[in-house]
mmCIF file of C-alpha atoms in Angstrom:
data_model
loop_
_atom_site.group_PDB
_atom_site.id
_atom_site.type_symbol
_atom_site.label_atom_id
_atom_site.label_comp_id
_atom_site.label_asym_id
_atom_site.label_seq_id
_atom_site.Cartn_x
_atom_site.Cartn_y
_atom_site.Cartn_z
ATOM 1 C CA MET A 20 251.725 17.119 -53.166
ATOM 2 C CA ALA A 21 250.607 14.561 -50.509
ATOM 3 C CA SER A 22 251.059 13.910 -46.710
ATOM 4 C CA ILE A 23 252.635 10.674 -46.180
ATOM 5 C CA VAL A 24 253.982 8.983 -42.743
ATOM 6 C CA VAL A 25 256.790 6.514 -42.815
ATOM 7 C CA ALA A 26 256.876 4.256 -39.616
ATOM 8 C CA GLU A 27 260.243 3.073 -39.675
ATOM 9 C CA ASP A 28 262.580 1.934 -36.522
ATOM 10 C CA ASP A 29 265.981 1.627 -38.729
ATOM 11 C CA SER A 30 267.020 5.550 -38.693
ATOM 12 C CA ASP A 31 268.966 5.426 -42.079
ATOM 13 C CA ILE A 32 266.273 3.567 -44.060
ATOM 14 C CA ALA A 33 263.479 5.997 -42.650
ATOM 15 C CA GLU A 34 265.852 9.038 -43.812
ATOM 16 C CA LEU A 35 266.456 7.229 -47.300
ATOM 17 C CA LEU A 36 262.701 6.868 -47.769
ATOM 18 C CA ALA A 37 261.996 10.435 -46.621
ATOM 19 C CA THR A 38 264.367 11.518 -48.957
ATOM 20 C CA VAL A 39 263.383 9.914 -51.785
ATOM 21 C CA LEU A 40 259.400 10.603 -51.351
ATOM 22 C CA SER A 41 260.251 14.209 -50.400
ATOM 23 C CA ASN A 42 262.283 14.628 -53.878
ATOM 24 C CA ALA A 43 259.288 13.614 -55.496
ATOM 25 C CA GLY A 44 257.570 16.500 -54.021
ATOM 26 C CA HIS A 45 255.660 14.751 -50.622
ATOM 27 C CA SER A 46 255.565 16.126 -47.009
ATOM 28 C CA VAL A 47 256.800 13.422 -45.076
ATOM 29 C CA ARG A 48 256.902 12.905 -41.427
ATOM 30 C CA THR A 49 258.295 9.940 -39.654
ATOM 31 C CA ALA A 50 257.957 7.685 -36.591
ATOM 32 C CA GLN A 51 260.541 4.841 -34.725
ATOM 33 C CA THR A 52 258.093 2.745 -32.950
ATOM 34 C CA GLY A 53 254.298 1.519 -33.450
ATOM 35 C CA PRO A 54 252.822 3.666 -30.917
ATOM 36 C CA ASP A 55 254.623 6.479 -32.591
ATOM 37 C CA ALA A 56 253.223 5.867 -35.655
ATOM 38 C CA LEU A 57 249.903 6.168 -34.667
ATOM 39 C CA THR A 58 250.384 9.736 -32.648
ATOM 40 C CA VAL A 59 251.777 11.034 -35.870
ATOM 41 C CA ILE A 60 249.161 9.573 -37.858
ATOM 42 C CA ALA A 61 246.414 10.906 -35.847
ATOM 43 C CA GLU A 62 248.177 14.263 -35.997
ATOM 44 C CA ALA A 63 249.463 14.506 -39.479
ATOM 45 C CA HIS A 64 246.170 12.888 -41.241
ATOM 46 C CA PRO A 65 247.939 11.504 -43.961
ATOM 47 C CA ASP A 66 246.997 10.716 -47.743
ATOM 48 C CA LEU A 67 249.453 7.430 -47.384
ATOM 49 C CA ILE A 68 250.904 5.319 -44.378
ATOM 50 C CA ILE A 69 254.154 3.244 -44.914
ATOM 51 C CA LEU A 70 254.741 0.899 -41.964
ATOM 52 C CA ASP A 71 257.616 -1.627 -40.918
ATOM 53 C CA HIS A 72 256.515 -4.555 -39.865
ATOM 54 C CA HIS A 73 259.130 -5.094 -37.468
ATOM 55 C CA MET A 74 258.921 -2.119 -34.914
ATOM 56 C CA PRO A 75 259.187 -1.375 -31.032
ATOM 57 C CA GLY A 76 256.081 -1.242 -28.885
ATOM 58 C CA MET A 77 253.962 -2.656 -31.529
ATOM 59 C CA SER A 78 253.934 -4.276 -35.152
ATOM 60 C CA GLY A 79 253.345 -2.656 -38.479
ATOM 61 C CA LEU A 80 250.628 -5.666 -38.080
ATOM 62 C CA ASP A 81 249.150 -4.484 -35.329
ATOM 63 C CA VAL A 82 249.365 -0.432 -35.764
ATOM 64 C CA ALA A 83 247.470 -1.599 -39.266
ATOM 65 C CA GLU A 84 244.867 -3.448 -37.616
ATOM 66 C CA ARG A 85 244.542 -0.153 -35.608
ATOM 67 C CA LEU A 86 244.263 1.967 -38.632
ATOM 68 C CA ARG A 87 241.728 0.099 -40.140
ATOM 69 C CA ALA A 88 239.278 -0.295 -37.126
ATOM 70 C CA GLU A 89 239.369 3.633 -36.940
ATOM 71 C CA GLY A 90 236.811 5.508 -39.127
ATOM 72 C CA PRO A 91 239.293 8.388 -40.038
ATOM 73 C CA THR A 92 242.039 6.203 -41.624
ATOM 74 C CA ALA A 93 239.918 3.119 -42.294
ATOM 75 C CA ALA A 94 240.183 3.552 -46.124
ATOM 76 C CA THR A 95 243.864 5.137 -46.060
ATOM 77 C CA PRO A 96 246.142 3.315 -48.210
ATOM 78 C CA VAL A 97 248.842 1.613 -46.642
ATOM 79 C CA ILE A 98 252.143 0.077 -47.471
ATOM 80 C CA MET A 99 254.095 -3.080 -45.466
ATOM 81 C CA LEU A 100 257.734 -3.237 -45.695
ATOM 82 C CA SER A 101 258.933 -6.585 -44.476
ATOM 83 C CA ALA A 102 261.784 -9.072 -45.360
ATOM 84 C CA ALA A 103 258.970 -11.170 -45.179
ATOM 85 C CA ALA A 104 255.217 -10.043 -45.068
ATOM 86 C CA PRO A 105 253.043 -11.578 -42.579
ATOM 87 C CA ALA A 106 250.142 -13.534 -44.379
ATOM 88 C CA ALA A 107 247.563 -12.047 -42.443
ATOM 89 C CA ALA A 108 248.694 -8.521 -43.545
ATOM 90 C CA ARG A 109 247.174 -9.263 -46.870
ATOM 91 C CA GLY A 110 243.264 -8.181 -45.439
ATOM 92 C CA LEU A 111 244.708 -4.969 -43.546
ATOM 93 C CA VAL A 112 247.235 -3.304 -46.167
ATOM 94 C CA ASP A 113 247.217 -2.497 -49.944
ATOM 95 C CA VAL A 114 250.935 -3.262 -50.970
ATOM 96 C CA THR A 115 253.561 -5.278 -49.045
ATOM 97 C CA ILE A 116 257.128 -4.519 -50.412
ATOM 98 C CA SER A 117 259.829 -6.879 -49.399
ATOM 99 C CA LYS A 118 263.236 -5.798 -47.640
ATOM 100 C CA PRO A 119 265.494 -4.377 -48.963
ATOM 101 C CA VAL A 120 263.742 -1.899 -50.398
ATOM 102 C CA ARG A 121 263.976 -0.620 -53.936
ATOM 103 C CA PRO A 122 263.491 3.387 -53.453
ATOM 104 C CA LYS A 123 262.195 3.257 -57.042
ATOM 105 C CA HIS A 124 259.708 0.636 -56.596
ATOM 106 C CA LEU A 125 258.343 1.942 -53.425
ATOM 107 C CA LEU A 126 258.096 5.399 -55.134
ATOM 108 C CA GLU A 127 255.952 3.744 -58.024
ATOM 109 C CA ALA A 128 253.859 1.951 -55.569
ATOM 110 C CA ALA A 129 253.019 4.990 -53.623
ATOM 111 C CA MET A 130 251.981 7.189 -56.660
ATOM 112 C CA GLU A 131 250.148 4.211 -58.080
ATOM 113 C CA LEU A 132 248.198 3.841 -54.329
ATOM 114 C CA LEU A 133 247.422 7.933 -54.278
ATOM 115 C CA ALA A 134 246.474 8.074 -57.664
ATOM 116 C CA SER A 135 243.987 5.678 -56.637
ATOM 117 C CA ARG A 136 243.104 7.284 -53.649
ATOM 118 C CA GLU A 137 242.762 10.568 -55.668
ATOM 119 C CA SER A 138 240.253 9.096 -58.381
ATOM 120 C CA GLY A 139 238.055 6.877 -55.607
ATOM 121 C CA ALA A 140 239.474 3.123 -56.835
ATOM 122 C CA GLY A 141 241.217 0.662 -54.868
ATOM 123 C CA HIS A 142 243.327 -1.179 -57.539
ATOM 124 C CA ALA A 143 245.706 -2.720 -55.748
ATOM 125 C CA ALA A 144 243.776 -6.122 -54.762
ATOM 126 C CA ALA A 145 242.301 -6.094 -58.519
ATOM 127 C CA ASP A 146 245.979 -5.952 -59.961
ATOM 128 C CA ALA A 147 247.119 -8.752 -57.487
ATOM 129 C CA ALA A 148 244.300 -11.048 -59.006
ATOM 130 C CA ASN A 149 244.748 -9.680 -62.143
ATOM 131 C CA HIS A 150 248.497 -10.894 -61.971
ATOM 132 C CA LEU A 151 247.672 -14.468 -61.453
ATOM 133 C CA VAL A 152 245.779 -14.912 -64.368
ATOM 134 C CA ASP A 153 248.058 -12.958 -66.361
ATOM 135 C CA VAL A 154 247.908 -14.839 -69.939
ATOM 136 C CA GLY A 155 252.007 -14.053 -70.182
ATOM 137 C CA ARG A 156 252.847 -15.369 -66.849
ATOM 138 C CA LEU A 157 250.664 -18.624 -67.310
ATOM 139 C CA LEU A 158 252.376 -19.577 -70.536
ATOM 140 C CA ALA A 159 255.694 -19.194 -68.847
ATOM 141 C CA VAL A 160 254.443 -21.487 -66.464
ATOM 142 C CA SER A 161 253.443 -23.757 -69.013
ATOM 143 C CA ASP A 162 256.636 -23.862 -70.917
ATOM 144 C CA TYR A 163 258.014 -25.504 -67.242
ATOM 145 C CA LEU A 164 255.502 -27.570 -67.126
ATOM 146 C CA THR A 165 255.986 -29.359 -70.695
ATOM 147 C CA ARG A 166 259.714 -29.670 -70.387
ATOM 148 C CA PRO A 167 261.031 -33.068 -69.480
ATOM 149 C CA ALA A 168 260.464 -34.129 -65.793
ATOM 150 C CA HIS A 169 263.467 -34.228 -63.491
ATOM 151 C CA ALA A 170 261.002 -35.323 -60.306
ATOM 152 C CA GLU A 171 264.318 -37.162 -58.572
ATOM 153 C CA ALA A 172 266.593 -34.163 -58.897
ATOM 154 C CA LEU A 173 263.883 -31.843 -57.994
ATOM 155 C CA ASP A 174 262.992 -34.055 -54.616
ATOM 156 C CA THR A 175 266.559 -34.166 -53.643
ATOM 157 C CA PHE A 176 266.430 -30.201 -53.898
ATOM 158 C CA ALA A 177 263.439 -29.921 -51.903
ATOM 159 C CA ALA A 178 264.937 -32.689 -49.243
ATOM 160 C CA ASP A 179 268.021 -30.568 -49.018
ATOM 161 C CA LEU A 180 265.896 -27.372 -48.555
ATOM 162 C CA ALA A 181 264.390 -29.016 -45.747
ATOM 163 C CA ARG A 182 267.726 -29.238 -43.843
ATOM 164 C CA LEU A 183 269.068 -26.297 -44.720
ATOM 165 C CA THR A 184 265.911 -24.497 -42.958
ATOM 166 C CA GLY A 185 265.371 -27.079 -40.312
ATOM 167 C CA ALA A 186 261.663 -27.460 -41.448
ATOM 168 C CA PRO A 187 260.003 -31.257 -42.163
ATOM 169 C CA MET A 188 258.416 -30.092 -45.416
ATOM 170 C CA ALA A 189 259.498 -28.697 -48.558
ATOM 171 C CA ALA A 190 258.342 -28.213 -51.959
ATOM 172 C CA ILE A 191 259.174 -26.549 -55.219
ATOM 173 C CA SER A 192 255.796 -25.432 -57.179
ATOM 174 C CA LEU A 193 254.888 -24.154 -60.305
ATOM 175 C CA VAL A 194 251.353 -22.220 -60.079
ATOM 176 C CA LEU A 195 248.753 -22.050 -62.351
ATOM 177 C CA ASN A 196 245.402 -19.915 -62.209
ATOM 178 C CA ASP A 197 243.660 -22.638 -60.353
ATOM 179 C CA SER A 198 246.227 -25.098 -58.868
ATOM 180 C CA VAL A 199 249.842 -25.195 -57.087
ATOM 181 C CA VAL A 200 251.235 -27.945 -59.061
ATOM 182 C CA VAL A 201 254.042 -29.800 -56.910
ATOM 183 C CA ALA A 202 257.307 -30.301 -58.947
ATOM 184 C CA GLY A 203 259.293 -31.342 -56.231
ATOM 185 C CA SER A 204 258.649 -32.135 -52.742
ATOM 186 C CA PHE A 205 259.681 -33.719 -49.548
ATOM 187 C CA GLY A 206 257.986 -34.754 -46.614
ATOM 188 C CA LEU A 207 254.516 -33.901 -47.775
ATOM 189 C CA PRO A 208 251.532 -35.690 -46.860
ATOM 190 C CA LYS A 209 250.677 -38.478 -49.164
ATOM 191 C CA TRP A 210 247.459 -37.032 -50.198
ATOM 192 C CA VAL A 211 249.208 -33.810 -51.624
ATOM 193 C CA GLN A 212 251.593 -36.120 -53.391
ATOM 194 C CA GLU A 213 249.676 -38.450 -54.871
ATOM 195 C CA ALA A 214 247.141 -35.299 -55.998
ATOM 196 C CA GLY A 215 249.971 -33.747 -57.303
ATOM 197 C CA GLY A 216 249.407 -30.475 -55.986
ATOM 198 C CA VAL A 217 246.249 -27.999 -54.324
ATOM 199 C CA PRO A 218 243.864 -25.647 -55.475
ATOM 200 C CA VAL A 219 245.480 -22.509 -55.121
ATOM 201 C CA GLU A 220 242.462 -21.079 -52.329
ATOM 202 C CA TRP A 221 244.243 -23.657 -50.247
ATOM 203 C CA SER A 222 247.770 -22.027 -50.261
ATOM 204 C CA PRO A 223 249.399 -18.800 -49.145
ATOM 205 C CA ASP A 224 251.462 -19.320 -52.469
ATOM 206 C CA THR A 225 248.648 -17.826 -53.921
ATOM 207 C CA ILE A 226 249.537 -14.483 -52.454
ATOM 208 C CA VAL A 227 253.327 -15.194 -53.299
ATOM 209 C CA VAL A 228 252.405 -15.258 -56.839
ATOM 210 C CA ALA A 229 249.682 -12.737 -57.257
ATOM 211 C CA GLU A 230 251.931 -10.012 -55.239
ATOM 212 C CA ASP A 231 255.749 -11.108 -56.042
ATOM 213 C CA VAL A 232 256.435 -11.168 -52.401
ATOM 214 C CA PRO A 233 257.269 -13.906 -49.833
ATOM 215 C CA VAL A 234 254.909 -15.082 -47.317
ATOM 216 C CA LEU A 235 255.848 -16.005 -43.416
ATOM 217 C CA ILE A 236 253.054 -17.613 -41.208
ATOM 218 C CA SER A 237 255.141 -18.353 -37.669
ATOM 219 C CA ASP A 238 251.593 -19.725 -36.106
ATOM 220 C CA SER A 239 248.408 -20.239 -38.441
ATOM 221 C CA THR A 240 246.387 -20.926 -35.144
ATOM 222 C CA THR A 241 247.280 -17.682 -34.094
ATOM 223 C CA SER A 242 247.528 -14.967 -36.689
ATOM 224 C CA ASP A 243 244.081 -14.727 -38.002
ATOM 225 C CA ASP A 244 245.682 -16.535 -41.603
ATOM 226 C CA GLU A 245 242.820 -16.402 -44.122
ATOM 227 C CA PHE A 246 244.463 -19.981 -45.155
ATOM 228 C CA ALA A 247 244.223 -21.591 -41.379
ATOM 229 C CA ASP A 248 240.742 -23.326 -42.306
ATOM 230 C CA THR A 249 241.986 -24.710 -45.356
ATOM 231 C CA PRO A 250 242.291 -28.338 -46.104
ATOM 232 C CA LEU A 251 245.811 -27.549 -46.491
ATOM 233 C CA PHE A 252 246.454 -26.442 -43.283
ATOM 234 C CA SER A 253 243.619 -27.883 -41.479
ATOM 235 C CA ILE A 254 243.733 -31.566 -42.304
ATOM 236 C CA THR A 255 247.482 -31.534 -42.274
ATOM 237 C CA GLY A 256 247.977 -29.536 -39.031
ATOM 238 C CA ILE A 257 250.388 -27.380 -40.831
ATOM 239 C CA ARG A 258 251.379 -23.972 -38.516
ATOM 240 C CA SER A 259 254.581 -22.498 -39.673
ATOM 241 C CA TYR A 260 254.522 -21.980 -43.263
ATOM 242 C CA ALA A 261 257.482 -19.794 -45.500
ATOM 243 C CA SER A 262 257.242 -19.127 -49.330
ATOM 244 C CA VAL A 263 259.433 -17.050 -51.541
ATOM 245 C CA PRO A 264 258.630 -16.354 -55.347
ATOM 246 C CA LEU A 265 260.468 -18.020 -58.309
ATOM 247 C CA ASN A 266 260.850 -16.012 -61.486
ATOM 248 C CA SER A 267 261.229 -16.976 -64.813
ATOM 249 C CA SER A 268 264.187 -15.024 -66.976
ATOM 250 C CA GLU A 269 261.409 -12.907 -68.408
ATOM 251 C CA GLY A 270 260.551 -11.799 -64.728
ATOM 252 C CA HIS A 271 256.935 -13.793 -64.619
ATOM 253 C CA VAL A 272 256.697 -15.096 -61.112
ATOM 254 C CA VAL A 273 255.991 -18.932 -62.278
ATOM 255 C CA GLY A 274 255.774 -20.406 -58.812
ATOM 256 C CA THR A 275 257.536 -20.557 -55.175
ATOM 257 C CA LEU A 276 259.773 -22.401 -53.223
ATOM 258 C CA CYS A 277 258.158 -23.240 -49.364
ATOM 259 C CA VAL A 278 258.444 -25.061 -46.565
ATOM 260 C CA MET A 279 256.350 -25.839 -44.054
ATOM 261 C CA ASP A 280 255.911 -27.703 -40.297
ATOM 262 C CA ASP A 281 253.120 -28.945 -38.319
ATOM 263 C CA LYS A 282 254.888 -27.099 -34.975
ATOM 264 C CA PRO A 283 254.813 -23.253 -34.604
ATOM 265 C CA GLY A 284 257.610 -20.818 -34.692
ATOM 266 C CA THR A 285 259.814 -23.081 -37.138
ATOM 267 C CA CYS A 286 259.227 -20.559 -39.991
ATOM 268 C CA THR A 287 261.164 -17.248 -39.532
ATOM 269 C CA GLU A 288 262.313 -14.362 -41.586
ATOM 270 C CA ASP A 289 266.255 -16.356 -41.298
ATOM 271 C CA THR A 290 264.036 -19.119 -43.127
ATOM 272 C CA VAL A 291 262.900 -16.599 -45.626
ATOM 273 C CA GLN A 292 266.529 -15.674 -46.042
ATOM 274 C CA ILE A 293 267.575 -19.250 -46.947
ATOM 275 C CA LEU A 294 264.550 -19.533 -49.378
ATOM 276 C CA HIS A 295 265.971 -16.536 -51.062
ATOM 277 C CA SER A 296 269.498 -17.597 -51.510
ATOM 278 C CA GLN A 297 267.920 -20.947 -53.052
ATOM 279 C CA ARG A 298 266.047 -19.256 -55.791
ATOM 280 C CA ALA A 299 268.561 -19.294 -58.631
ATOM 281 C CA ALA A 300 269.110 -22.689 -58.214
ATOM 282 C CA ALA A 301 265.791 -24.030 -58.085
ATOM 283 C CA VAL A 302 264.719 -22.143 -61.338
ATOM 284 C CA SER A 303 267.975 -23.584 -63.084
ATOM 285 C CA LEU A 304 267.125 -26.923 -61.898
ATOM 286 C CA LEU A 305 263.143 -26.216 -63.284
ATOM 287 C CA SER A 306 264.782 -24.804 -66.682
ATOM 288 C CA ARG A 307 266.959 -27.896 -67.633
ATOM 289 C CA ALA A 308 266.103 -30.046 -70.529
ATOM 290 C CA GLY A 309 266.130 -33.696 -70.278
#
């Protein structure tokens, strides 16, 4: 049995998660605000911490920063729950899980992290990196890349995506192990269009594909974002970014839908929800034969 702290301001969600974890044999304490979470964590010395990102008082990201800075909790496994995890969370938490949360998914992630803690091994980051170079996933991406191009239709889709979200730049991408290939775009800088994409290390889409989660950057200059100094952001001046995964029929994450702006604050959780609503249409368009 493990000791787990769940910090979630929605009491119904907190009760559901606590019930699922308790039924699995764990001892669970809950908190509804960021400051309360820190207090409960200090009292309980948990084996695992589950943080909602948006909480009163302090965000989940703020709480995670405090936990990582303090000796007793620096190595404690942390799961973040969010409709769109901030990119900066990647260096602070072990796993991000998208809302609405599937209890089975949360329980599986919790069990894996607790097992890793007991064995003294941290597998979350390695698993994410391995997912990016997974052979099955790369074969699925290759299948889309070898289909006849529908550049005009994909560009039109990207233009519609920009209109729906209010962002001046949008793209449909396919992500290989070393590059983000732009399949359709609207408003992207000319040098990105001419290159056909960017290296994976320049793009937050790396996180989206490796971890199968959406990513939201409200302002790259204030979020301590690991991509802020890459050419995609520093040369183009991108400040706001939102991206969601595109999954093949077999479940592989083959690419992303993303929008961006050189102004901060354009991309919000509402933006992420709009992107989610367009995923099926984007995959259908990518799947069409010529």
